[in-house]
Amino acid sequence: MNEVSLIVYPTKELASTKQIFSKFLGVEPYVDGPYYVGYKVGDMEIGLDPNAQNAGPVTYIDVADIKSSLQEIIALGATLHQDVKDVAKGLLVASIKDKDGNILGFRQNPR
């Protein structure tokens, strides 16, 4: 079973959004950089992305094989939004759009 493990929110105002999320979540970020701010809340990661091109949050599902997962979802009618990309030492991410324009992300952790 695949698990939802990450939700990334786009932000134009990283500093003020970080303050809001820190207060709301009750924790400080475990990653705090100019390109990404990440919070761990239990088994869930909540991220802030100042460079996101989408209008709303993206939910990421952990998968064992990102390429085959993308192929399966695209075969069901989704379109590729972002191809597989290594974002941190073997951590792979990609995303699709469904027919309603919703974005769903996939994440494969390094092995």
CSV table of C-alpha atoms in Angstrom, one decimal:
chain,number,residue,atom,x,y,z
A,1,MET,CA,0.0,0.0,0.0
A,2,ASN,CA,1.3,3.4,-0.9
A,3,GLU,CA,1.2,6.1,1.8
A,4,VAL,CA,0.6,9.8,1.7
A,5,SER,CA,3.7,11.2,3.4
A,6,LEU,CA,4.2,14.7,2.2
A,7,ILE,CA,2.1,17.8,1.4
A,8,VAL,CA,3.9,20.7,-0.2
A,9,TYR,CA,2.3,24.2,-0.1
A,10,PRO,CA,3.3,26.9,-2.6
A,11,THR,CA,4.2,30.2,-1.0
A,12,LYS,CA,5.3,33.6,-2.3
A,13,GLU,CA,6.1,34.9,1.1
A,14,LEU,CA,8.3,32.3,2.7
A,15,ALA,CA,9.3,34.1,5.9
A,16,SER,CA,5.7,35.0,6.9
A,17,THR,CA,4.3,31.6,5.8
A,18,LYS,CA,7.0,29.9,7.8
A,19,GLN,CA,6.0,31.8,10.9
A,20,ILE,CA,2.4,30.8,10.4
A,21,PHE,CA,3.1,27.1,9.9
A,22,SER,CA,5.6,27.0,12.8
A,23,LYS,CA,2.9,28.4,15.1
A,24,PHE,CA,0.1,26.3,13.6
A,25,LEU,CA,2.0,23.0,13.6
A,26,GLY,CA,3.7,23.7,17.0
A,27,VAL,CA,7.1,22.7,15.7
A,28,GLU,CA,10.1,24.3,14.1
A,29,PRO,CA,11.3,23.3,10.6
A,30,TYR,CA,13.8,20.4,10.4
A,31,VAL,CA,14.8,21.8,7.0
A,32,ASP,CA,15.0,25.6,6.7
A,33,GLY,CA,16.4,26.9,3.5
A,34,PRO,CA,15.6,29.5,0.8
A,35,TYR,CA,14.3,26.8,-1.6
A,36,TYR,CA,12.3,24.6,0.8
A,37,VAL,CA,11.1,24.6,4.4
A,38,GLY,CA,10.1,21.3,5.8
A,39,TYR,CA,8.3,20.2,9.0
A,40,LYS,CA,8.0,16.7,10.5
A,41,VAL,CA,4.6,16.1,12.2
A,42,GLY,CA,4.5,12.5,13.2
A,43,ASP,CA,5.0,10.4,10.0
A,44,MET,CA,3.9,13.3,7.8
A,45,GLU,CA,6.1,16.0,6.3
A,46,ILE,CA,4.6,19.4,5.5
A,47,GLY,CA,6.7,21.5,3.1
A,48,LEU,CA,6.7,25.1,1.9
A,49,ASP,CA,8.0,25.8,-1.6
A,50,PRO,CA,8.6,29.4,-2.7
A,51,ASN,CA,9.4,28.2,-6.3
A,52,ALA,CA,6.2,26.2,-6.9
A,53,GLN,CA,4.4,26.9,-10.1
A,54,ASN,CA,1.0,25.5,-9.0
A,55,ALA,CA,-1.8,27.4,-7.3
A,56,GLY,CA,-2.5,24.9,-4.5
A,57,PRO,CA,-0.8,22.2,-2.3
A,58,VAL,CA,0.5,19.0,-3.8
A,59,THR,CA,0.0,15.7,-2.0
A,60,TYR,CA,2.9,13.2,-2.5
A,61,ILE,CA,2.5,9.5,-2.2
A,62,ASP,CA,5.5,7.3,-1.5
A,63,VAL,CA,6.0,4.6,-4.1
A,64,ALA,CA,8.6,1.9,-4.5
A,65,ASP,CA,9.0,2.4,-8.3
A,66,ILE,CA,8.3,6.0,-9.4
A,67,LYS,CA,8.6,5.3,-13.2
A,68,SER,CA,6.2,2.4,-13.2
A,69,SER,CA,3.7,4.3,-11.0
A,70,LEU,CA,3.7,7.2,-13.4
A,71,GLN,CA,3.1,4.9,-16.3
A,72,GLU,CA,0.2,3.2,-14.6
A,73,ILE,CA,-1.5,6.5,-13.7
A,74,ILE,CA,-0.9,8.1,-17.1
A,75,ALA,CA,-2.5,4.9,-18.7
A,76,LEU,CA,-5.6,5.7,-16.6
A,77,GLY,CA,-5.9,9.2,-18.2
A,78,ALA,CA,-3.7,11.5,-16.2
A,79,THR,CA,-1.1,13.7,-17.9
A,80,LEU,CA,2.5,14.2,-16.9
A,81,HIS,CA,3.0,17.5,-14.9
A,82,GLN,CA,6.6,17.1,-13.8
A,83,ASP,CA,8.9,14.3,-15.0
A,84,VAL,CA,11.1,12.3,-12.5
A,85,LYS,CA,13.6,14.6,-10.9
A,86,ASP,CA,16.3,13.9,-8.3
A,87,VAL,CA,15.8,16.6,-5.6
A,88,ALA,CA,18.2,15.4,-2.9
A,89,LYS,CA,20.8,12.5,-3.1
A,90,GLY,CA,18.5,10.0,-4.8
A,91,LEU,CA,15.2,11.3,-3.6
A,92,LEU,CA,13.0,11.2,-6.7
A,93,VAL,CA,9.8,13.2,-7.2
A,94,ALA,CA,7.4,13.5,-10.1
A,95,SER,CA,3.8,14.7,-10.5
A,96,ILE,CA,0.7,14.2,-12.7
A,97,LYS,CA,-2.4,16.2,-13.4
A,98,ASP,CA,-5.8,14.5,-13.4
A,99,LYS,CA,-8.6,15.5,-15.8
A,100,ASP,CA,-9.8,18.1,-13.3
A,101,GLY,CA,-6.4,19.8,-13.1
A,102,ASN,CA,-5.5,18.5,-9.7
A,103,ILE,CA,-1.8,17.7,-9.2
A,104,LEU,CA,-0.7,14.5,-7.5
A,105,GLY,CA,2.9,13.9,-6.6
A,106,PHE,CA,4.9,10.7,-6.3
A,107,ARG,CA,8.0,10.3,-4.2
A,108,GLN,CA,10.6,7.5,-4.2
A,109,ASN,CA,13.1,7.4,-1.4
A,110,PRO,CA,16.7,6.4,-2.1
A,111,ARG,CA,17.3,2.7,-1.7
